[in-house]
mmCIF file of C-alpha atoms and ligand atoms in Angstrom:
data_model
loop_
_atom_site.group_PDB
_atom_site.id
_atom_site.type_symbol
_atom_site.label_atom_id
_atom_site.label_comp_id
_atom_site.label_asym_id
_atom_site.label_seq_id
_atom_site.Cartn_x
_atom_site.Cartn_y
_atom_site.Cartn_z
ATOM 1 C CA UNK A 1 37.485 -1.452 3.602
ATOM 2 C CA UNK A 2 37.923 3.036 4.314
ATOM 3 C CA UNK A 3 35.174 4.427 6.318
ATOM 4 C CA UNK A 4 34.450 6.882 3.173
ATOM 5 C CA UNK A 5 34.826 3.729 0.554
ATOM 6 C CA UNK A 6 31.791 1.926 2.634
ATOM 7 C CA UNK A 7 29.622 5.304 3.238
ATOM 8 C CA UNK A 8 29.990 5.515 -0.452
ATOM 9 C CA UNK A 9 28.827 2.306 -1.439
ATOM 10 C CA UNK A 10 25.644 2.446 1.020
ATOM 11 C CA UNK A 11 24.869 5.496 -1.047
ATOM 12 C CA UNK A 12 25.511 3.827 -4.685
ATOM 13 C CA UNK A 13 23.447 1.150 -3.173
ATOM 14 C CA UNK A 14 20.922 2.937 -1.815
ATOM 15 C CA UNK A 15 17.734 3.369 -4.426
ATOM 16 C CA UNK A 16 16.474 6.720 -4.708
ATOM 17 C CA UNK A 17 12.974 6.597 -5.968
ATOM 18 C CA UNK A 18 9.952 9.334 -5.563
ATOM 19 C CA UNK A 19 12.622 11.529 -3.898
ATOM 20 C CA UNK A 20 13.393 9.388 -1.057
ATOM 21 C CA UNK A 21 15.147 6.263 -0.571
ATOM 22 C CA UNK A 22 12.851 3.415 -1.139
ATOM 23 C CA UNK A 23 11.619 0.946 1.375
ATOM 24 C CA UNK A 24 12.515 -2.478 1.365
ATOM 25 C CA UNK A 25 9.421 -5.299 0.636
ATOM 26 C CA UNK A 26 9.665 -8.500 2.202
ATOM 27 C CA UNK A 27 5.871 -9.685 1.263
ATOM 28 C CA UNK A 28 4.680 -8.487 -2.179
ATOM 29 C CA UNK A 29 6.397 -7.309 -5.505
ATOM 30 C CA UNK A 30 7.303 -3.735 -5.966
ATOM 31 C CA UNK A 31 8.528 -2.232 -9.289
ATOM 32 C CA UNK A 32 8.737 1.358 -9.515
ATOM 33 C CA UNK A 33 7.038 2.865 -12.819
ATOM 34 C CA UNK A 34 9.296 5.860 -12.865
ATOM 35 C CA UNK A 35 11.986 7.756 -10.635
ATOM 36 C CA UNK A 36 9.389 10.618 -9.774
ATOM 37 C CA UNK A 37 6.211 8.231 -8.583
ATOM 38 C CA UNK A 38 4.234 5.339 -8.871
ATOM 39 C CA UNK A 39 4.738 1.566 -8.738
ATOM 40 C CA UNK A 40 3.248 -2.156 -9.692
ATOM 41 C CA UNK A 41 2.657 -4.228 -7.155
ATOM 42 C CA UNK A 42 2.890 -7.864 -7.659
ATOM 43 C CA UNK A 43 1.776 -11.341 -5.917
ATOM 44 C CA UNK A 44 -1.329 -10.006 -3.994
ATOM 45 C CA UNK A 45 -4.894 -10.964 -4.653
ATOM 46 C CA UNK A 46 -7.155 -8.558 -3.676
ATOM 47 C CA UNK A 47 -10.067 -11.082 -3.593
ATOM 48 C CA UNK A 48 -8.639 -13.228 -0.663
ATOM 49 C CA UNK A 49 -8.523 -11.457 2.893
ATOM 50 C CA UNK A 50 -4.675 -9.720 3.261
ATOM 51 C CA UNK A 51 -2.275 -11.043 5.639
ATOM 52 C CA UNK A 52 -1.532 -7.909 8.178
ATOM 53 C CA UNK A 53 2.130 -7.891 7.127
ATOM 54 C CA UNK A 54 0.853 -7.618 3.413
ATOM 55 C CA UNK A 55 -1.535 -4.918 4.278
ATOM 56 C CA UNK A 56 1.130 -2.993 5.761
ATOM 57 C CA UNK A 57 3.690 -3.244 2.914
ATOM 58 C CA UNK A 58 0.856 -2.317 0.807
ATOM 59 C CA UNK A 59 0.452 1.154 2.719
ATOM 60 C CA UNK A 60 4.169 1.423 2.368
ATOM 61 C CA UNK A 61 4.236 1.260 -0.918
ATOM 62 C CA UNK A 62 1.024 3.678 -1.325
ATOM 63 C CA UNK A 63 2.997 6.501 1.436
ATOM 64 C CA UNK A 64 6.009 6.107 -0.768
ATOM 65 C CA UNK A 65 5.128 6.112 -4.280
ATOM 66 C CA UNK A 66 1.627 7.735 -3.876
ATOM 67 C CA UNK A 67 0.047 5.720 -6.846
ATOM 68 C CA UNK A 68 -0.005 2.041 -6.736
ATOM 69 C CA UNK A 69 -1.054 -0.193 -9.828
ATOM 70 C CA UNK A 70 -1.898 -4.032 -9.430
ATOM 71 C CA UNK A 71 -2.896 -6.048 -12.654
ATOM 72 C CA UNK A 72 -5.770 -8.781 -12.832
ATOM 73 C CA UNK A 73 -7.918 -7.782 -9.868
ATOM 74 C CA UNK A 74 -11.364 -9.157 -11.433
ATOM 75 C CA UNK A 75 -13.348 -7.715 -8.269
ATOM 76 C CA UNK A 76 -16.980 -7.991 -7.108
ATOM 77 C CA UNK A 77 -18.172 -4.311 -5.613
ATOM 78 C CA UNK A 78 -18.228 -5.824 -2.364
ATOM 79 C CA UNK A 79 -14.502 -6.823 -2.835
ATOM 80 C CA UNK A 80 -13.693 -3.300 -4.241
ATOM 81 C CA UNK A 81 -15.218 -1.774 -1.282
ATOM 82 C CA UNK A 82 -13.850 -3.937 1.153
ATOM 83 C CA UNK A 83 -10.011 -3.343 0.186
ATOM 84 C CA UNK A 84 -11.054 0.632 0.205
ATOM 85 C CA UNK A 85 -11.960 0.422 3.428
ATOM 86 C CA UNK A 86 -8.235 -0.235 4.404
ATOM 87 C CA UNK A 87 -7.523 3.571 3.688
ATOM 88 C CA UNK A 88 -10.137 5.064 5.147
ATOM 89 C CA UNK A 89 -13.917 5.938 5.272
ATOM 90 C CA UNK A 90 -15.982 6.284 1.999
ATOM 91 C CA UNK A 91 -17.379 9.559 0.929
ATOM 92 C CA UNK A 92 -19.821 10.815 -1.826
ATOM 93 C CA UNK A 93 -18.773 13.549 -3.985
ATOM 94 C CA UNK A 94 -21.494 16.081 -5.086
ATOM 95 C CA UNK A 95 -20.177 16.407 -8.922
ATOM 96 C CA UNK A 96 -18.683 12.644 -9.590
ATOM 97 C CA UNK A 97 -21.767 10.436 -11.470
ATOM 98 C CA UNK A 98 -22.416 7.439 -9.349
ATOM 99 C CA UNK A 99 -21.867 3.860 -10.880
ATOM 100 C CA UNK A 100 -25.022 1.450 -10.712
ATOM 101 C CA UNK A 101 -26.651 4.078 -8.352
ATOM 102 C CA UNK A 102 -24.405 3.382 -5.438
ATOM 103 C CA UNK A 103 -23.548 6.116 -3.492
ATOM 104 C CA UNK A 104 -20.422 4.792 -2.395
ATOM 105 C CA UNK A 105 -19.060 4.343 -6.125
ATOM 106 C CA UNK A 106 -18.412 6.418 -8.851
ATOM 107 C CA UNK A 107 -17.848 6.026 -12.488
ATOM 108 C CA UNK A 108 -15.466 7.581 -15.253
ATOM 109 C CA UNK A 109 -17.162 6.348 -18.517
ATOM 110 C CA UNK A 110 -16.712 7.571 -22.272
ATOM 111 C CA UNK A 111 -18.412 5.729 -24.732
ATOM 112 C CA UNK A 112 -16.767 5.217 -28.109
ATOM 113 C CA UNK A 113 -19.255 7.619 -30.005
ATOM 114 C CA UNK A 114 -19.325 10.166 -27.546
ATOM 115 C CA UNK A 115 -16.648 13.021 -27.449
ATOM 116 C CA UNK A 116 -14.115 12.533 -25.309
ATOM 117 C CA UNK A 117 -14.731 16.155 -23.338
ATOM 118 C CA UNK A 118 -17.816 13.935 -21.525
ATOM 119 C CA UNK A 119 -14.899 13.129 -19.268
ATOM 120 C CA UNK A 120 -13.570 15.735 -16.770
ATOM 121 C CA UNK A 121 -10.784 17.061 -16.916
ATOM 122 C CA UNK A 122 -7.690 17.681 -19.666
ATOM 123 C CA UNK A 123 -5.560 19.324 -17.212
ATOM 124 C CA UNK A 124 -3.469 18.310 -14.388
ATOM 125 C CA UNK A 125 -5.730 18.678 -11.193
ATOM 126 C CA UNK A 126 -6.618 17.326 -7.627
ATOM 127 C CA UNK A 127 -10.022 16.084 -7.182
ATOM 128 C CA UNK A 128 -12.595 18.176 -5.110
ATOM 129 C CA UNK A 129 -10.572 20.570 -3.487
ATOM 130 C CA UNK A 130 -13.213 22.758 -2.701
ATOM 131 C CA UNK A 131 -14.548 20.600 0.201
ATOM 132 C CA UNK A 132 -13.590 21.386 3.572
ATOM 133 C CA UNK A 133 -11.871 17.138 3.851
ATOM 134 C CA UNK A 134 -11.011 16.336 0.197
ATOM 135 C CA UNK A 135 -10.703 13.093 -1.083
ATOM 136 C CA UNK A 136 -7.557 11.209 0.802
ATOM 137 C CA UNK A 137 -7.398 9.054 -2.383
ATOM 138 C CA UNK A 138 -9.191 7.221 -5.197
ATOM 139 C CA UNK A 139 -9.370 3.136 -5.447
ATOM 140 C CA UNK A 140 -10.210 3.121 -9.350
ATOM 141 C CA UNK A 141 -10.529 -0.168 -11.449
ATOM 142 C CA UNK A 142 -10.879 -0.386 -15.042
ATOM 143 C CA UNK A 143 -13.917 -2.229 -16.718
ATOM 144 C CA UNK A 144 -13.173 -1.544 -19.836
ATOM 145 C CA UNK A 145 -9.753 0.322 -21.273
ATOM 146 C CA UNK A 146 -9.226 1.640 -24.741
ATOM 147 C CA UNK A 147 -7.239 -0.447 -26.939
ATOM 148 C CA UNK A 148 -4.688 2.255 -27.086
ATOM 149 C CA UNK A 149 -4.311 5.494 -25.222
ATOM 150 C CA UNK A 150 -6.354 7.055 -22.439
ATOM 151 C CA UNK A 151 -3.466 6.579 -19.369
ATOM 152 C CA UNK A 152 -4.073 8.717 -16.280
ATOM 153 C CA UNK A 153 -1.245 10.432 -15.997
ATOM 154 C CA UNK A 154 0.447 11.532 -12.179
ATOM 155 C CA UNK A 155 2.645 14.033 -11.129
ATOM 156 C CA UNK A 156 4.428 14.152 -7.455
ATOM 157 C CA UNK A 157 3.530 17.214 -5.997
ATOM 158 C CA UNK A 158 6.144 16.646 -3.071
ATOM 159 C CA UNK A 159 9.080 17.106 -5.730
ATOM 160 C CA UNK A 160 7.573 19.969 -7.028
ATOM 161 C CA UNK A 161 7.663 21.768 -4.228
ATOM 162 C CA UNK A 162 10.908 20.935 -3.128
ATOM 163 C CA UNK A 163 12.371 22.053 -6.076
ATOM 164 C CA UNK A 164 11.117 25.628 -5.716
ATOM 165 C CA UNK A 165 13.309 27.922 -4.777
ATOM 166 C CA UNK A 166 13.543 29.367 -0.965
ATOM 167 C CA UNK A 167 11.731 32.788 -1.592
ATOM 168 C CA UNK A 168 9.115 31.072 -3.232
ATOM 169 C CA UNK A 169 8.423 28.421 -0.792
ATOM 170 C CA UNK A 170 8.308 31.142 2.052
ATOM 171 C CA UNK A 171 5.897 33.026 0.015
ATOM 172 C CA UNK A 172 3.507 29.787 -0.816
ATOM 173 C CA UNK A 173 4.215 28.714 2.805
ATOM 174 C CA UNK A 174 1.998 31.559 4.161
ATOM 175 C CA UNK A 175 -0.605 31.660 1.245
ATOM 176 C CA UNK A 176 -3.818 29.938 1.355
ATOM 177 C CA UNK A 177 -6.297 29.255 -1.682
ATOM 178 C CA UNK A 178 -9.861 29.408 -1.900
ATOM 179 C CA UNK A 179 -11.179 26.841 -3.834
ATOM 180 C CA UNK A 180 -15.239 26.345 -4.894
ATOM 181 C CA UNK A 181 -16.941 23.840 -6.564
ATOM 182 C CA UNK A 182 -20.312 26.117 -6.809
ATOM 183 C CA UNK A 183 -20.727 27.109 -10.194
ATOM 184 C CA UNK A 184 -19.525 24.000 -12.068
ATOM 185 C CA UNK A 185 -22.893 23.187 -13.181
ATOM 186 C CA UNK A 186 -24.105 26.655 -14.159
ATOM 187 C CA UNK A 187 -20.605 26.616 -16.302
ATOM 188 C CA UNK A 188 -21.565 23.348 -17.769
ATOM 189 C CA UNK A 189 -24.873 24.302 -18.578
ATOM 190 C CA UNK A 190 -23.648 26.949 -20.463
ATOM 191 C CA UNK A 191 -21.288 25.275 -22.935
ATOM 192 C CA UNK A 192 -22.515 23.640 -26.025
ATOM 193 C CA UNK A 193 -24.017 19.971 -25.870
ATOM 194 C CA UNK A 194 -21.417 18.151 -27.358
ATOM 195 C CA UNK A 195 -18.910 20.066 -24.593
ATOM 196 C CA UNK A 196 -20.368 19.317 -21.674
ATOM 197 C CA UNK A 197 -18.914 17.251 -18.870
ATOM 198 C CA UNK A 198 -20.762 14.477 -17.444
ATOM 199 C CA UNK A 199 -21.866 15.719 -13.817
ATOM 200 C CA UNK A 200 -23.830 14.463 -11.590
ATOM 201 C CA UNK A 201 -27.507 15.564 -11.359
ATOM 202 C CA UNK A 202 -28.462 16.028 -8.020
ATOM 203 C CA UNK A 203 -26.581 15.601 -4.717
ATOM 204 C CA UNK A 204 -27.220 16.588 -1.030
ATOM 205 C CA UNK A 205 -24.467 18.757 -0.402
ATOM 206 C CA UNK A 206 -25.326 22.663 0.674
ATOM 207 C CA UNK A 207 -24.034 25.408 -1.103
ATOM 208 C CA UNK A 208 -21.605 26.360 1.882
ATOM 209 C CA UNK A 209 -20.078 23.196 1.596
ATOM 210 C CA UNK A 210 -18.821 23.737 -2.035
ATOM 211 C CA UNK A 211 -16.019 26.312 -1.159
ATOM 212 C CA UNK A 212 -13.407 26.245 1.315
ATOM 213 C CA UNK A 213 -9.760 27.867 1.635
ATOM 214 C CA UNK A 214 -6.985 25.633 2.233
ATOM 215 C CA UNK A 215 -2.911 25.929 2.540
ATOM 216 C CA UNK A 216 -0.933 26.404 -0.702
ATOM 217 C CA UNK A 217 1.596 23.864 0.752
ATOM 218 C CA UNK A 218 -0.121 21.064 2.309
ATOM 219 C CA UNK A 219 1.932 18.523 5.051
ATOM 220 C CA UNK A 220 1.424 14.835 5.212
ATOM 221 C CA UNK A 221 -0.146 14.329 8.644
ATOM 222 C CA UNK A 222 2.118 11.332 9.564
ATOM 223 C CA UNK A 223 5.745 12.459 8.298
ATOM 224 C CA UNK A 224 5.347 16.200 7.816
ATOM 225 C CA UNK A 225 6.527 16.312 4.304
ATOM 226 C CA UNK A 226 5.311 19.330 2.121
ATOM 227 C CA UNK A 227 3.721 19.365 -0.982
ATOM 228 C CA UNK A 228 2.152 22.319 -3.461
ATOM 229 C CA UNK A 229 -1.613 21.746 -3.012
ATOM 230 C CA UNK A 230 -2.586 24.686 -5.842
ATOM 231 C CA UNK A 231 -4.186 23.343 -9.046
ATOM 232 C CA UNK A 232 -6.517 25.722 -11.496
ATOM 233 C CA UNK A 233 -9.312 23.339 -11.344
ATOM 234 C CA UNK A 234 -11.909 25.157 -9.157
ATOM 235 C CA UNK A 235 -9.235 28.021 -8.151
ATOM 236 C CA UNK A 236 -10.883 30.946 -7.101
ATOM 237 C CA UNK A 237 -8.090 33.302 -6.124
ATOM 238 C CA UNK A 238 -5.310 33.192 -3.555
ATOM 239 C CA UNK A 239 -7.018 33.997 -0.003
ATOM 240 C CA UNK A 240 -6.874 38.056 0.372
ATOM 241 C CA UNK A 241 -5.508 38.739 -3.231
ATOM 242 C CA UNK A 242 -7.885 39.719 -5.920
ATOM 243 C CA UNK A 243 -8.575 37.109 -9.008
ATOM 244 C CA UNK A 244 -6.429 39.323 -11.460
ATOM 245 C CA UNK A 245 -3.790 39.307 -8.901
ATOM 246 C CA UNK A 246 -3.819 35.351 -8.297
ATOM 247 C CA UNK A 247 -3.872 34.600 -11.961
ATOM 248 C CA UNK A 248 -0.442 35.254 -13.247
ATOM 249 C CA UNK A 249 0.882 32.894 -10.020
ATOM 250 C CA UNK A 250 -1.266 30.313 -10.338
ATOM 251 C CA UNK A 251 -0.118 30.260 -14.263
ATOM 252 C CA UNK A 252 3.161 29.774 -13.175
ATOM 253 C CA UNK A 253 2.586 27.056 -10.813
ATOM 254 C CA UNK A 254 0.251 25.262 -12.996
ATOM 255 C CA UNK A 255 2.839 24.318 -15.157
ATOM 256 C CA UNK A 256 4.472 21.990 -12.376
ATOM 257 C CA UNK A 257 2.864 18.841 -12.817
ATOM 258 C CA UNK A 258 3.645 19.441 -16.500
ATOM 259 C CA UNK A 259 7.419 18.522 -15.862
ATOM 260 C CA UNK A 260 8.026 14.925 -17.309
ATOM 261 C CA UNK A 261 10.643 14.283 -14.318
ATOM 262 C CA UNK A 262 7.820 14.321 -11.575
ATOM 263 C CA UNK A 263 5.498 11.946 -13.660
ATOM 264 C CA UNK A 264 4.323 8.561 -14.163
ATOM 265 C CA UNK A 265 1.541 7.079 -16.158
ATOM 266 C CA UNK A 266 -0.675 4.170 -15.841
ATOM 267 C CA UNK A 267 -1.390 2.158 -18.864
ATOM 268 C CA UNK A 268 -4.835 0.944 -18.299
ATOM 269 C CA UNK A 269 -6.490 -2.602 -18.943
ATOM 270 C CA UNK A 270 -9.327 -4.263 -17.937
ATOM 271 C CA UNK A 271 -9.155 -5.527 -14.092
ATOM 272 C CA UNK A 272 -6.129 -2.805 -13.671
ATOM 273 C CA UNK A 273 -6.812 -1.718 -9.922
ATOM 274 C CA UNK A 274 -4.947 1.709 -8.734
ATOM 275 C CA UNK A 275 -5.080 3.557 -5.822
ATOM 276 C CA UNK A 276 -3.625 7.453 -5.931
ATOM 277 C CA UNK A 277 -2.760 9.697 -3.206
ATOM 278 C CA UNK A 278 -5.230 12.760 -4.063
ATOM 279 C CA UNK A 279 -3.400 15.078 -1.523
ATOM 280 C CA UNK A 280 0.020 14.515 -2.784
ATOM 281 C CA UNK A 281 -0.249 14.228 -6.175
ATOM 282 C CA UNK A 282 -1.998 15.993 -9.453
ATOM 283 C CA UNK A 283 -3.473 14.004 -12.060
ATOM 284 C CA UNK A 284 -4.885 13.961 -15.397
ATOM 285 C CA UNK A 285 -6.878 11.646 -18.177
ATOM 286 C CA UNK A 286 -5.238 11.991 -21.195
ATOM 287 C CA UNK A 287 -7.641 12.075 -24.333
ATOM 288 C CA UNK A 288 -6.006 10.412 -27.022
ATOM 289 C CA UNK A 289 -8.233 7.617 -27.455
ATOM 290 C CA UNK A 290 -10.674 8.165 -30.318
ATOM 291 C CA UNK A 291 -13.600 5.846 -31.112
ATOM 292 C CA UNK A 292 -12.732 3.775 -27.968
ATOM 293 C CA UNK A 293 -14.803 2.989 -24.804
ATOM 294 C CA UNK A 294 -13.180 3.798 -21.448
ATOM 295 C CA UNK A 295 -14.850 2.716 -18.107
ATOM 296 C CA UNK A 296 -13.316 2.796 -14.898
ATOM 297 C CA UNK A 297 -14.998 2.821 -11.402
ATOM 298 C CA UNK A 298 -13.903 3.947 -8.367
ATOM 299 C CA UNK A 299 -14.439 4.517 -4.463
ATOM 300 C CA UNK A 300 -13.262 7.898 -2.942
ATOM 301 C CA UNK A 301 -11.611 7.716 0.808
ATOM 302 C CA UNK A 302 -12.065 10.828 2.715
ATOM 303 C CA UNK A 303 -9.120 12.647 3.618
ATOM 304 C CA UNK A 304 -8.316 15.223 6.453
ATOM 305 C CA UNK A 305 -8.837 18.827 6.390
ATOM 306 C CA UNK A 306 -5.513 20.259 4.768
ATOM 307 C CA UNK A 307 -2.358 20.863 7.257
ATOM 308 C CA UNK A 308 -0.460 23.732 6.683
HETATM 309 FE FE1 LIG B 1 -9.691 14.110 -11.570
#
């Protein structure tokens, strides 16, 4: 075979998903959910201690696919936390309701009779970007899932950034975003009772911890790969820009995660467990589950201060 033919064959043999060649896995089953992000992992029972080679491959899948899903993981709270600790240190969030009063566990719960709006948020977003060190990832497990609907959608913000023109990249590479979580409680209180979010009622965070400026394009601390880190939720303005000046660019960038070619969706079933990267993905719960209960519990792992 000629060198050219061999090179061509190598290219066509290589599976490219999530914008990069797919790593090889020998100790776990890995099935990509779409070409953009997400995979299902099989052959792992998270109730058991994990062998180092299995854990290594889970971490490789997490880094590559950004959201990993495992079905049928009937974990105790201790087992859920133990698995979460492989990803880092657990953190509290000022606004997210606790699960069973446990400061290391949060819940996303909507009872069948409640308006779906009790669950934030209906638009693509990243969680808690207003903190100095926003979450690295969430480890989330379904206790109760709707019979149909209530999926969570994810969008790969590396690819969203890589698809932008060089001119736009240059503008964004030098931009910072001011995010603030200071006024979510007062804004919520002004809504009609039936439209209010379920927020945590008290927390120990100081006011100055609830507002921070971060790069509009952040880099992965190990690989250096860049991703768009702009989301309308908690957005105040681009640093040095007025709110009015900021709005048109924000609106344009807010459309990025809506492109289907950047997305995957997780269909929840009881005991489905996912870990998603909150730094390089945006996510969105889909509110299409009238009269159905949806109860998800999670831990949150602290991330690095976003790197520009
Ligand atoms: Fe969220």
